[in-house]
């Protein structure tokens, strides 16, 4: 979960210490952790509003000993930096991937209400969720990336690849049923060509695309907006793009000479913050 700092090339130790020392303490009430805690344990987070663009959330397991002289012990579980100006999407529920406190993660899978698209992202401010979700919640999503490249305009549009894009994404993940369907529709030779080209140079067969393996995203999109964001004396760049008719926000420490309409490749992880 600490990837949010390393991707943006920020000083995790210093910033998380600020949250620990000056942050507001919040006990986590959300039911997803009920079966992971014993009666003497609770999860807390310390929220620090760093500035108008960023919040820091540091998570701890707190255990209180039952003895003549009771004391509290805290174990750090990890820390997030959340960008508060990502693209807004609406979700009704979150499917958390955490299995144990030893492998603490706030990775969730969620289906966006308006489009039906599935997103994987780490929910930085889980501590602000109620015990039960009773209504829709809007989340600001950003793709944190340390790999951003400017691309040339697409020269050759591969119509066959475009028409089979979604099933091809499954085939690239070695989904046998997807591969069999492509082979039935296109033949073995054409199927292998598409899989090979998707793996090696997808930006040359698709104008835009979004491909994810859990929370790791590879995206080709068209730039619609660029803004410089200064945080802790470091320059970051907030870039909005359109990919597969979806708007995404990219946050990166990498400077590129970009203008609206440029095509870029992005690789990174998705992070979100719920609007409370």
XYZ file of N, CA and C in Angstrom:
828
model
N 0.809 -1.207 0.000
C 0.000 0.000 0.000
C 0.848 1.264 0.000
N 2.103 1.150 0.356
C 2.971 2.330 0.390
C 3.442 2.753 -1.005
N 2.987 2.036 -2.052
C 3.358 2.386 -3.423
C 2.948 3.797 -3.784
N 1.919 4.327 -3.133
C 1.432 5.653 -3.506
C 2.524 6.711 -3.360
N 3.446 6.514 -2.412
C 4.543 7.468 -2.231
C 5.679 7.214 -3.216
N 6.067 5.956 -3.367
C 7.214 5.661 -4.225
C 6.926 5.992 -5.685
N 5.699 5.737 -6.143
C 5.357 6.051 -7.531
C 5.497 7.545 -7.788
N 5.075 8.358 -6.815
C 5.118 9.814 -6.982
C 6.448 10.422 -6.540
N 7.378 9.542 -6.105
C 8.714 9.973 -5.669
C 8.636 10.974 -4.517
N 7.797 10.650 -3.533
C 7.630 11.475 -2.344
C 8.234 10.770 -1.140
N 8.602 11.554 -0.127
C 9.251 11.035 1.068
C 8.197 10.427 1.993
N 8.028 9.120 1.917
C 7.013 8.433 2.714
C 7.253 8.603 4.213
N 8.483 8.436 4.646
C 8.771 8.473 6.082
C 8.391 9.818 6.689
N 8.782 10.879 6.037
C 8.499 12.216 6.575
C 7.005 12.513 6.578
N 6.333 12.194 5.482
C 4.916 12.533 5.362
C 4.044 11.680 6.267
N 4.367 10.400 6.396
C 3.580 9.546 7.273
C 3.804 9.909 8.737
N 4.993 10.373 9.054
C 5.255 10.846 10.419
C 4.384 12.045 10.760
N 4.158 12.918 9.766
C 3.265 14.058 9.977
C 1.860 13.582 10.324
N 1.392 12.569 9.594
C 0.054 12.033 9.865
C -0.010 11.425 11.260
N 1.039 10.702 11.654
C 1.053 10.068 12.963
C 1.071 11.094 14.092
N 1.794 12.194 13.890
C 1.967 13.191 14.945
C 0.816 14.196 15.000
N 0.292 14.566 13.830
C -0.668 15.672 13.787
C -2.026 15.286 13.221
N -2.170 14.043 12.794
C -3.414 13.637 12.151
C -4.553 13.385 13.130
N -5.767 13.484 12.614
C -6.960 13.169 13.396
C -7.125 11.661 13.471
N -7.296 11.130 14.675
C -7.443 9.679 14.842
C -8.884 9.257 14.599
N -9.051 8.221 13.769
C -10.380 7.708 13.432
C -10.362 6.198 13.606
N -11.326 5.671 14.355
C -11.437 4.222 14.478
C -12.229 3.686 13.296
N -11.758 2.601 12.685
C -12.411 2.032 11.518
C -13.616 1.208 11.959
N -14.774 1.553 11.378
C -16.010 0.874 11.758
C -16.484 -0.108 10.699
N -15.954 -0.023 9.476
C -16.508 -0.791 8.368
C -16.451 -2.296 8.634
N -17.532 -2.987 8.340
C -17.725 -4.385 8.730
C -16.707 -5.347 8.122
N -16.022 -4.953 7.057
C -15.137 -5.887 6.358
C -14.046 -6.450 7.269
N -13.747 -5.737 8.356
C -12.670 -6.184 9.245
C -13.174 -6.961 10.465
N -14.471 -7.157 10.571
C -15.030 -7.789 11.785
C -14.391 -9.133 12.092
N -14.190 -9.970 11.075
C -13.669 -11.322 11.295
C -12.146 -11.377 11.400
N -11.489 -10.241 11.216
C -10.022 -10.226 11.245
C -9.461 -9.746 12.579
N -10.320 -9.246 13.442
C -9.858 -8.663 14.705
C -10.345 -9.495 15.885
N -9.507 -9.579 16.931
C -10.006 -10.199 18.159
C -10.557 -9.108 19.072
N -11.053 -9.503 20.226
C -11.785 -8.570 21.099
C -10.902 -7.452 21.651
N -9.598 -7.660 21.676
C -8.699 -6.647 22.233
C -8.087 -5.751 21.157
N -8.452 -5.982 19.905
C -7.832 -5.247 18.808
C -8.829 -4.313 18.128
N -8.297 -3.242 17.594
C -9.088 -2.378 16.728
C -8.163 -1.718 15.714
N -8.758 -1.367 14.607
C -8.017 -0.675 13.555
C -8.307 0.807 13.637
N -7.243 1.579 13.534
C -7.411 3.033 13.523
C -6.622 3.614 12.353
N -7.001 4.804 11.961
C -6.171 5.534 11.008
C -6.021 6.956 11.511
N -4.953 7.572 11.086
C -4.712 8.977 11.409
C -4.690 9.757 10.111
N -5.647 10.679 9.993
C -5.837 11.448 8.760
C -5.232 12.834 8.912
N -4.391 13.173 7.945
C -3.750 14.487 7.952
C -4.044 15.188 6.634
N -4.682 16.361 6.724
C -4.978 17.154 5.530
C -3.732 17.960 5.190
N -2.956 17.475 4.239
C -1.677 18.107 3.927
C -1.867 19.466 3.260
N -2.762 19.533 2.276
C -3.098 20.793 1.622
C -4.400 20.595 0.860
N -4.750 21.531 -0.013
C -6.036 21.449 -0.708
C -6.092 20.295 -1.711
N -4.937 19.751 -2.085
C -4.891 18.686 -3.086
C -4.658 17.299 -2.512
N -4.042 17.202 -1.333
C -3.614 15.897 -0.824
C -3.993 15.686 0.644
N -4.359 14.430 0.951
C -4.547 13.978 2.330
C -3.678 12.744 2.534
N -3.258 12.533 3.774
C -2.437 11.372 4.118
C -3.191 10.536 5.143
N -3.221 9.225 4.918
C -3.917 8.303 5.810
C -2.939 7.226 6.259
N -2.686 7.179 7.561
C -1.764 6.195 8.116
C -2.561 5.210 8.972
N -2.397 3.903 8.699
C -3.219 2.870 9.334
C -2.425 2.093 10.382
N -3.133 1.753 11.509
C -2.493 1.056 12.621
C -3.424 -0.016 13.175
N -2.805 -1.081 13.661
C -3.512 -2.059 14.474
C -3.210 -1.725 15.926
N -4.259 -1.465 16.685
C -4.093 -1.074 18.084
C -4.587 -2.213 18.980
N -3.741 -2.616 19.900
C -4.094 -3.714 20.805
C -3.934 -3.251 22.240
N -4.974 -3.476 23.026
C -4.949 -3.058 24.429
C -4.815 -4.286 25.318
N -3.777 -4.305 26.140
C -3.559 -5.447 27.033
C -4.468 -5.340 28.252
N -4.970 -6.489 28.677
C -5.809 -6.523 29.871
C -4.962 -7.006 31.047
N -4.476 -6.054 31.781
C -3.628 -6.380 32.936
C -3.844 -5.323 34.011
N -3.124 -5.476 35.089
C -3.240 -4.491 36.169
C -2.862 -3.103 35.665
N -1.860 -3.085 34.802
C -1.442 -1.809 34.222
C -1.677 -1.873 32.706
N -2.921 -1.605 32.278
C -3.244 -1.736 30.845
C -2.438 -0.753 30.001
N -2.076 -1.213 28.830
C -1.358 -0.344 27.903
C -1.768 -0.672 26.475
N -1.574 0.312 25.612
C -1.920 0.135 24.211
C -0.664 -0.048 23.381
N -0.721 -1.025 22.512
C 0.365 -1.248 21.569
C -0.149 -0.969 20.164
N 0.683 -0.294 19.373
C 0.292 0.033 18.004
C 1.283 -0.563 17.016
N 0.733 -1.164 15.979
C 1.551 -1.711 14.897
C 1.167 -1.008 13.604
N 2.155 -0.422 12.956
C 1.882 0.277 11.700
C 1.554 -0.724 10.601
N 0.483 -0.445 9.846
C 0.067 -1.317 8.752
C 0.359 -0.721 7.378
N 0.581 0.577 7.331
C 0.871 1.210 6.051
C 0.284 2.596 5.968
N 0.604 3.263 4.880
C 0.267 4.679 4.758
C -0.047 4.998 3.297
N -1.019 5.881 3.080
C -1.415 6.309 1.742
C -1.335 7.821 1.611
N -1.016 8.272 0.419
C -1.245 9.670 0.072
C -2.337 9.694 -0.978
N -3.380 10.477 -0.729
C -4.562 10.501 -1.591
C -4.657 11.847 -2.301
N -4.831 11.779 -3.623
C -5.033 12.980 -4.438
C -6.526 13.263 -4.501
N -6.923 14.480 -4.127
C -8.334 14.784 -3.944
C -9.019 15.344 -5.187
N -8.301 15.394 -6.318
C -8.879 15.999 -7.524
C -8.906 15.042 -8.712
N -9.087 13.756 -8.420
C -9.217 12.785 -9.497
C -10.582 12.862 -10.166
N -10.821 11.959 -11.106
C -12.092 11.910 -11.825
C -13.134 11.219 -10.949
N -14.347 11.770 -10.933
C -15.412 11.245 -10.073
C -16.149 10.093 -10.753
N -16.255 8.966 -10.008
C -17.087 7.837 -10.420
C -17.978 7.445 -9.240
N -19.091 6.786 -9.529
C -20.066 6.460 -8.493
C -20.190 4.945 -8.326
N -20.120 4.501 -7.072
C -20.190 3.076 -6.752
C -21.222 2.851 -5.651
N -21.826 1.666 -5.676
C -22.799 1.320 -4.648
C -22.179 0.463 -3.558
N -21.171 -0.319 -3.931
C -20.550 -1.210 -2.961
C -19.096 -1.449 -3.354
N -18.296 -1.925 -2.385
C -16.887 -2.210 -2.607
C -16.588 -3.643 -2.178
N -15.925 -4.393 -3.050
C -15.517 -5.755 -2.727
C -14.045 -5.730 -2.311
N -13.788 -5.790 -1.018
C -12.427 -5.688 -0.503
C -11.671 -6.999 -0.696
N -10.394 -6.885 -1.029
C -9.569 -8.054 -1.320
C -8.726 -8.512 -0.137
N -8.829 -7.831 0.987
C -8.005 -8.188 2.142
C -8.405 -9.557 2.691
N -7.393 -10.385 3.003
C -7.618 -11.723 3.555
C -7.119 -11.828 5.000
N -6.100 -11.040 5.338
C -5.544 -11.099 6.689
C -4.847 -9.780 7.001
N -4.661 -9.508 8.285
C -3.966 -8.285 8.693
C -2.470 -8.375 8.418
N -1.962 -9.602 8.260
C -0.535 -9.760 7.939
C -0.236 -9.253 6.528
N -1.237 -9.313 5.652
C -1.089 -8.784 4.298
C -2.126 -7.684 4.111
N -1.962 -6.621 4.856
C -2.945 -5.541 4.894
C -2.975 -4.797 3.563
N -4.152 -4.694 3.008
C -4.335 -3.947 1.768
C -5.743 -3.361 1.748
N -5.896 -2.251 1.105
C -7.215 -1.641 0.942
C -7.640 -1.710 -0.521
N -7.130 -2.724 -1.228
C -7.509 -2.936 -2.618
C -8.969 -3.375 -2.689
N -9.721 -2.745 -3.577
C -11.119 -3.101 -3.757
C -11.410 -3.312 -5.241
N -12.444 -4.091 -5.490
C -13.021 -4.231 -6.819
C -14.420 -3.641 -6.744
N -14.761 -2.762 -7.676
C -16.064 -2.107 -7.612
C -16.595 -1.865 -9.017
N -17.912 -1.998 -9.160
C -18.569 -1.788 -10.443
C -19.186 -0.395 -10.449
N -18.794 0.407 -11.426
C -19.301 1.777 -11.537
C -20.750 1.742 -12.007
N -21.604 2.513 -11.358
C -23.040 2.405 -11.573
C -23.450 2.833 -12.979
N -22.976 3.972 -13.435
C -23.463 4.526 -14.703
C -23.036 3.698 -15.913
N -21.805 3.169 -15.886
C -21.257 2.500 -17.068
C -21.220 0.984 -16.957
N -21.241 0.455 -15.724
C -21.085 -0.978 -15.524
C -19.652 -1.452 -15.624
N -18.691 -0.518 -15.735
C -17.274 -0.881 -15.824
C -16.732 -1.259 -14.447
N -15.855 -2.266 -14.434
C -15.231 -2.703 -13.192
C -13.902 -1.986 -12.987
N -13.712 -1.461 -11.789
C -12.462 -0.791 -11.431
C -11.799 -1.540 -10.279
N -10.460 -1.568 -10.308
C -9.661 -2.030 -9.181
C -8.859 -0.834 -8.673
N -8.980 -0.536 -7.393
C -8.234 0.595 -6.847
C -8.056 0.418 -5.340
N -7.083 1.116 -4.801
C -6.859 1.108 -3.359
C -7.592 2.299 -2.758
N -8.461 2.012 -1.809
C -9.340 3.026 -1.226
C -8.634 3.672 -0.039
N -8.016 4.812 -0.291
C -7.119 5.425 0.698
C -7.817 5.774 2.008
N -9.051 6.244 1.932
C -9.731 6.691 3.157
C -10.837 5.737 3.595
N -10.522 4.457 3.605
C -11.470 3.466 4.118
C -11.970 3.851 5.504
N -11.113 4.456 6.303
C -11.475 4.779 7.690
C -12.654 5.743 7.776
N -12.985 6.415 6.676
C -14.101 7.358 6.702
C -15.412 6.730 6.227
N -15.380 5.444 5.852
C -16.612 4.765 5.462
C -17.438 4.423 6.698
N -18.767 4.468 6.585
C -19.610 3.984 7.689
C -19.523 2.462 7.797
N -20.096 1.908 8.868
C -20.047 0.457 9.059
C -20.712 -0.274 7.894
N -21.825 0.244 7.438
C -22.546 -0.323 6.295
C -22.802 0.782 5.283
N -22.653 0.448 4.012
C -22.954 1.421 2.970
C -24.448 1.384 2.685
N -25.107 2.511 2.875
C -26.559 2.552 2.704
C -26.977 3.280 1.435
N -26.010 3.826 0.719
C -26.358 4.577 -0.488
C -25.166 4.568 -1.436
N -25.340 5.215 -2.563
C -24.245 5.341 -3.525
C -23.162 6.261 -2.971
N -21.903 5.964 -3.352
C -20.784 6.799 -2.917
C -19.960 7.203 -4.129
N -19.602 8.466 -4.175
C -18.733 8.941 -5.248
C -17.276 8.831 -4.802
N -16.444 8.403 -5.724
C -15.019 8.215 -5.452
C -14.223 8.988 -6.497
N -13.210 9.699 -6.051
C -12.294 10.363 -6.973
C -11.124 9.428 -7.240
N -11.007 8.998 -8.485
C -9.988 8.027 -8.867
C -8.845 8.700 -9.621
N -7.618 8.271 -9.303
C -6.429 8.738 -10.021
C -5.501 7.562 -10.266
N -4.893 7.560 -11.424
C -3.901 6.549 -11.782
C -2.520 7.137 -11.511
N -1.846 6.663 -10.444
C -0.513 7.143 -10.113
C 0.481 6.412 -11.019
N 1.328 7.171 -11.686
C 2.179 6.543 -12.696
C 3.592 7.124 -12.692
N 4.586 6.211 -12.806
C 5.968 6.652 -13.005
C 6.465 6.239 -14.380
N 5.530 5.783 -15.223
C 5.863 5.472 -16.613
C 4.813 6.116 -17.522
N 5.202 7.216 -18.142
C 4.328 7.948 -19.060
C 5.134 8.254 -20.312
N 4.578 7.902 -21.476
C 5.276 8.153 -22.744
C 4.342 8.816 -23.744
N 4.873 9.768 -24.466
C 4.110 10.375 -25.557
C 4.193 9.469 -26.777
N 3.057 9.275 -27.442
C 2.990 8.369 -28.589
C 2.699 9.148 -29.870
N 3.102 8.547 -30.959
C 2.754 9.099 -32.269
C 1.279 8.802 -32.563
N 0.650 9.593 -33.420
C -0.721 9.269 -33.837
C -0.766 7.876 -34.462
N -1.887 7.194 -34.277
C -2.032 5.847 -34.814
C -2.068 5.903 -36.340
N -1.179 5.155 -36.965
C -1.081 5.151 -38.428
C -2.013 4.114 -39.037
N -1.990 2.904 -38.456
C -2.793 1.802 -39.000
C -3.821 1.372 -37.974
N -5.097 1.469 -38.348
C -6.178 1.047 -37.465
C -6.502 -0.411 -37.765
N -6.310 -1.280 -36.787
C -6.563 -2.710 -36.957
C -8.015 -2.990 -36.580
N -8.887 -3.037 -37.576
C -10.315 -3.193 -37.315
C -10.644 -4.531 -36.671
N -9.946 -5.572 -37.057
C -10.200 -6.899 -36.473
C -9.872 -6.884 -34.980
N -8.737 -6.302 -34.628
C -8.353 -6.210 -33.221
C -9.363 -5.377 -32.442
N -9.787 -4.261 -33.028
C -10.726 -3.374 -32.335
C -12.065 -4.061 -32.099
N -12.544 -4.817 -33.074
C -13.833 -5.500 -32.943
C -13.796 -6.607 -31.897
N -12.623 -7.117 -31.602
C -12.482 -8.220 -30.637
C -11.688 -7.779 -29.396
N -11.698 -6.492 -29.120
C -10.834 -5.950 -28.053
C -11.109 -6.583 -26.692
N -12.360 -6.669 -26.295
C -12.661 -7.134 -24.941
C -12.303 -8.612 -24.744
N -12.632 -9.434 -25.714
C -12.290 -10.856 -25.570
C -10.792 -11.069 -25.734
N -10.151 -10.185 -26.495
C -8.699 -10.271 -26.648
C -7.998 -9.961 -25.331
N -8.557 -9.062 -24.556
C -7.984 -8.761 -23.241
C -7.981 -10.005 -22.354
N -9.038 -10.788 -22.457
C -9.106 -12.036 -21.677
C -8.119 -13.064 -22.210
N -8.003 -13.131 -23.525
C -7.085 -14.103 -24.133
C -5.639 -13.818 -23.743
N -5.278 -12.542 -23.653
C -3.912 -12.158 -23.267
C -3.613 -12.593 -21.837
N -4.662 -12.728 -21.023
C -4.501 -13.217 -19.653
C -4.572 -14.744 -19.580
N -4.455 -15.403 -20.753
C -4.454 -16.877 -20.852
C -5.787 -17.502 -20.459
N -6.877 -16.800 -20.765
C -8.200 -17.360 -20.548
C -8.513 -18.329 -21.694
N -8.606 -19.616 -21.376
C -8.759 -20.645 -22.405
C -10.029 -20.462 -23.234
N -11.133 -20.127 -22.577
C -12.394 -19.969 -23.304
C -12.325 -18.805 -24.284
N -11.660 -17.727 -23.883
C -11.518 -16.575 -24.768
C -10.660 -16.941 -25.982
N -9.574 -17.666 -25.730
C -8.703 -18.089 -26.831
C -9.456 -19.004 -27.794
N -10.226 -19.947 -27.244
C -11.001 -20.857 -28.088
C -12.014 -20.114 -28.941
N -12.672 -19.111 -28.380
C -13.663 -18.348 -29.146
C -12.993 -17.574 -30.272
N -11.848 -16.952 -29.985
C -11.133 -16.234 -31.034
C -10.704 -17.187 -32.147
N -10.242 -18.345 -31.745
C -9.800 -19.317 -32.761
C -10.966 -19.793 -33.622
N -12.131 -19.933 -33.028
C -13.311 -20.329 -33.813
C -13.703 -19.229 -34.800
N -13.630 -17.967 -34.326
C -14.078 -16.838 -35.154
C -13.035 -16.418 -36.187
N -11.741 -16.510 -35.808
C -10.689 -15.915 -36.646
C -9.661 -16.913 -37.159
N -9.625 -18.101 -36.570
C -8.590 -19.060 -36.922
C -7.402 -18.951 -35.979
N -6.628 -20.016 -35.884
C -5.501 -20.050 -34.943
C -4.428 -19.030 -35.297
N -4.121 -18.903 -36.581
C -3.027 -18.015 -36.993
C -3.337 -16.550 -36.674
N -4.559 -16.117 -37.000
C -4.933 -14.725 -36.736
C -5.052 -14.474 -35.236
N -5.550 -15.449 -34.504
C -5.635 -15.312 -33.045
C -4.255 -15.126 -32.435
N -3.291 -15.937 -32.860
C -1.936 -15.823 -32.320
C -1.312 -14.483 -32.677
N -1.602 -13.997 -33.886
C -1.074 -12.677 -34.294
C -1.597 -11.581 -33.367
N -2.891 -11.593 -33.115
C -3.489 -10.559 -32.271
C -2.950 -10.622 -30.845
N -2.819 -11.840 -30.306
C -2.294 -11.975 -28.943
C -0.854 -11.477 -28.873
N -0.041 -11.859 -29.852
C 1.365 -11.436 -29.869
C 1.480 -9.922 -29.979
N 0.675 -9.305 -30.839
C 0.757 -7.859 -31.028
C 0.205 -7.112 -29.826
N -0.826 -7.666 -29.188
C -1.349 -7.029 -27.978
C -0.289 -7.032 -26.890
N 0.427 -8.132 -26.749
C 1.446 -8.235 -25.702
C 2.651 -7.334 -25.982
N 3.008 -7.157 -27.267
C 4.249 -6.455 -27.586
C 4.066 -4.991 -27.970
N 2.965 -4.643 -28.641
C 2.803 -3.270 -29.132
C 1.327 -2.898 -29.271
N 0.581 -2.946 -28.160
C -0.858 -2.667 -28.238
C -1.166 -1.253 -28.737
N -0.250 -0.313 -28.463
C -0.487 1.068 -28.899
C -0.462 1.210 -30.414
N 0.015 0.162 -31.115
C 0.058 0.218 -32.575
C -1.152 -0.447 -33.226
N -2.000 -1.089 -32.428
C -3.205 -1.693 -33.009
C -4.491 -1.072 -32.467
N -4.397 -0.367 -31.319
C -5.563 0.312 -30.764
C -5.282 1.808 -30.654
N -6.290 2.611 -30.970
C -6.164 4.053 -30.779
C -6.077 4.375 -29.290
N -6.996 3.782 -28.509
C -6.944 3.869 -27.042
C -7.288 2.499 -26.470
N -6.823 2.224 -25.271
C -7.225 0.987 -24.590
C -6.938 1.108 -23.104
N -7.622 0.269 -22.327
C -7.409 0.152 -20.883
C -7.254 -1.328 -20.579
N -6.135 -1.695 -19.978
C -5.876 -3.100 -19.669
C -5.366 -3.183 -18.240
N -5.977 -4.057 -17.452
C -5.568 -4.153 -16.047
C -5.373 -5.593 -15.619
N -4.390 -5.785 -14.770
C -4.204 -7.026 -14.017
C -4.290 -6.625 -12.557
N -5.451 -6.905 -11.944
C -5.742 -6.395 -10.612
C -5.570 -4.881 -10.634
N -4.731 -4.339 -9.743
C -4.623 -2.887 -9.643
C -3.525 -2.300 -10.519
N -2.922 -3.084 -11.380
C -1.886 -2.561 -12.267
C -2.502 -2.276 -13.648
N -2.463 -1.025 -14.042
C -3.125 -0.591 -15.268
C -2.116 -0.178 -16.335
N -2.402 -0.598 -17.572
C -1.724 -0.066 -18.746
C -2.798 0.603 -19.595
N -2.550 1.849 -19.964
C -3.575 2.640 -20.645
C -2.941 3.434 -21.776
N -3.638 3.501 -22.898
C -3.326 4.469 -23.943
C -4.539 5.377 -24.070
N -4.323 6.675 -23.957
C -5.425 7.628 -24.009
C -5.024 8.922 -24.677
N -6.019 9.771 -24.869
C -5.830 11.060 -25.519
C -5.967 12.171 -24.474
N -4.984 13.051 -24.426
C -4.924 14.107 -23.412
C -6.031 15.137 -23.635
N -6.739 15.481 -22.526
C -7.759 16.533 -22.594
C -7.465 17.705 -21.661
N -6.581 17.489 -20.661
C -6.324 18.550 -19.675
C -5.021 18.244 -18.953
N -4.232 19.283 -18.689
C -2.956 19.122 -17.974
C -2.839 20.234 -16.939
N -2.396 19.865 -15.726
C -2.196 20.853 -14.669
C -0.977 20.474 -13.842
N -0.158 21.475 -13.519
C 0.972 21.238 -12.623
C 0.505 21.383 -11.177
N 0.902 20.412 -10.337
C 0.550 20.415 -8.922
C 1.843 20.403 -8.115
N 2.009 21.367 -7.246
C 3.216 21.418 -6.412
C 2.891 20.901 -5.019
N 3.682 19.929 -4.555
C 3.481 19.365 -3.226
C 4.836 19.091 -2.591
N 5.047 19.624 -1.393
C 6.306 19.441 -0.683
C 7.503 19.803 -1.577
N 7.379 20.924 -2.286
C 8.426 21.448 -3.178
C 8.708 20.549 -4.378
N 7.871 19.570 -4.623
C 8.046 18.695 -5.774
C 6.931 18.940 -6.779
N 7.299 18.974 -8.042
C 6.317 19.177 -9.091
C 5.716 17.832 -9.528
N 4.405 17.770 -9.490
C 3.665 16.639 -10.036
C 2.766 17.156 -11.142
N 2.318 16.238 -11.995
C 1.498 16.646 -13.129
C 0.218 15.826 -13.159
N -0.900 16.544 -13.161
C -2.224 15.939 -13.213
C -2.724 16.030 -14.655
N -2.938 14.865 -15.265
C -3.294 14.793 -16.689
C -4.616 14.039 -16.825
N -5.596 14.664 -17.442
C -6.834 13.962 -17.743
C -6.773 13.436 -19.172
N -7.220 12.190 -19.336
C -7.197 11.566 -20.653
C -8.537 10.880 -20.917
N -8.814 10.638 -22.189
C -9.948 9.821 -22.604
C -9.399 8.527 -23.181
N -9.876 7.401 -22.651
C -9.474 6.077 -23.145
C -10.709 5.189 -23.164
N -10.977 4.591 -24.299
C -12.166 3.751 -24.456
C -13.430 4.470 -23.974
N -13.556 5.735 -24.346
C -14.716 6.575 -24.002
C -14.860 6.818 -22.511
N -13.810 6.569 -21.748
C -13.823 6.850 -20.315
C -12.812 7.935 -20.001
N -13.163 8.794 -19.043
C -12.226 9.818 -18.588
C -11.437 9.280 -17.404
N -10.116 9.426 -17.462
C -9.239 9.007 -16.376
C -8.320 10.149 -16.005
N -7.930 10.173 -14.737
C -6.928 11.137 -14.284
C -5.627 10.409 -14.011
N -4.528 10.976 -14.494
C -3.189 10.428 -14.281
C -2.401 11.425 -13.443
N -1.769 10.946 -12.380
C -0.903 11.777 -11.550
C 0.508 11.222 -11.637
N 1.460 12.052 -12.040
C 2.812 11.553 -12.304
C 3.867 12.601 -11.960
N 5.062 12.155 -11.556
C 6.177 13.097 -11.364
C 6.920 13.388 -12.660
N 6.529 12.744 -13.752
C 7.254 12.860 -15.028
C 6.723 14.027 -15.844
N 7.616 14.890 -16.277
C 7.221 16.007 -17.131
C 7.329 15.600 -18.598
N 6.269 15.864 -19.337
C 6.275 15.694 -20.782
C 5.698 16.952 -21.419
N 6.215 17.318 -22.559
C 5.695 18.476 -23.294
C 4.432 18.039 -24.035
N 3.283 18.195 -23.374
C 2.026 17.694 -23.906
C 1.057 18.836 -24.181
N 0.174 18.598 -25.144
C -0.936 19.503 -25.411
C -2.201 18.661 -25.585
N -3.342 19.330 -25.504
C -4.606 18.619 -25.699
C -4.597 17.898 -27.046
N -5.048 16.653 -27.039
C -5.102 15.859 -28.264
C -3.934 14.919 -28.438
N -2.864 15.109 -27.635
C -1.728 14.187 -27.718
C -2.132 12.809 -27.193
N -1.487 11.807 -27.733
C -1.730 10.419 -27.346
C -0.601 9.974 -26.436
N -0.935 9.339 -25.298
C 0.103 8.922 -24.353
C -0.155 7.499 -23.880
N 0.952 6.840 -23.470
C 0.900 5.548 -22.797
C 1.179 5.763 -21.318
N 0.411 5.079 -20.466
C 0.558 5.218 -19.019
C 0.533 3.836 -18.386
N 1.428 3.604 -17.438
C 1.395 2.384 -16.636
C 1.434 2.782 -15.171
N 0.539 2.237 -14.365
C 0.547 2.607 -12.957
C -0.517 1.910 -12.152
N -0.790 2.433 -10.969
C -1.782 1.859 -10.057
C -2.861 2.892 -9.744
N -4.075 2.370 -9.539
C -5.222 3.231 -9.300
C -5.456 3.402 -7.797
N -5.662 4.658 -7.404
C -5.979 4.980 -6.011
C -7.231 5.847 -5.987
N -8.034 5.685 -4.917
C -9.273 6.437 -4.827
C -9.498 6.997 -3.445
N -10.309 8.058 -3.401
C -10.711 8.647 -2.126
C -12.210 8.909 -2.184
N -12.952 8.367 -1.228
C -14.400 8.521 -1.189
C -14.748 9.937 -0.767
N -15.703 10.538 -1.457
C -16.234 11.833 -1.024
C -17.189 11.607 0.144
N -16.847 12.143 1.281
C -17.677 11.977 2.487
C -18.463 13.248 2.756
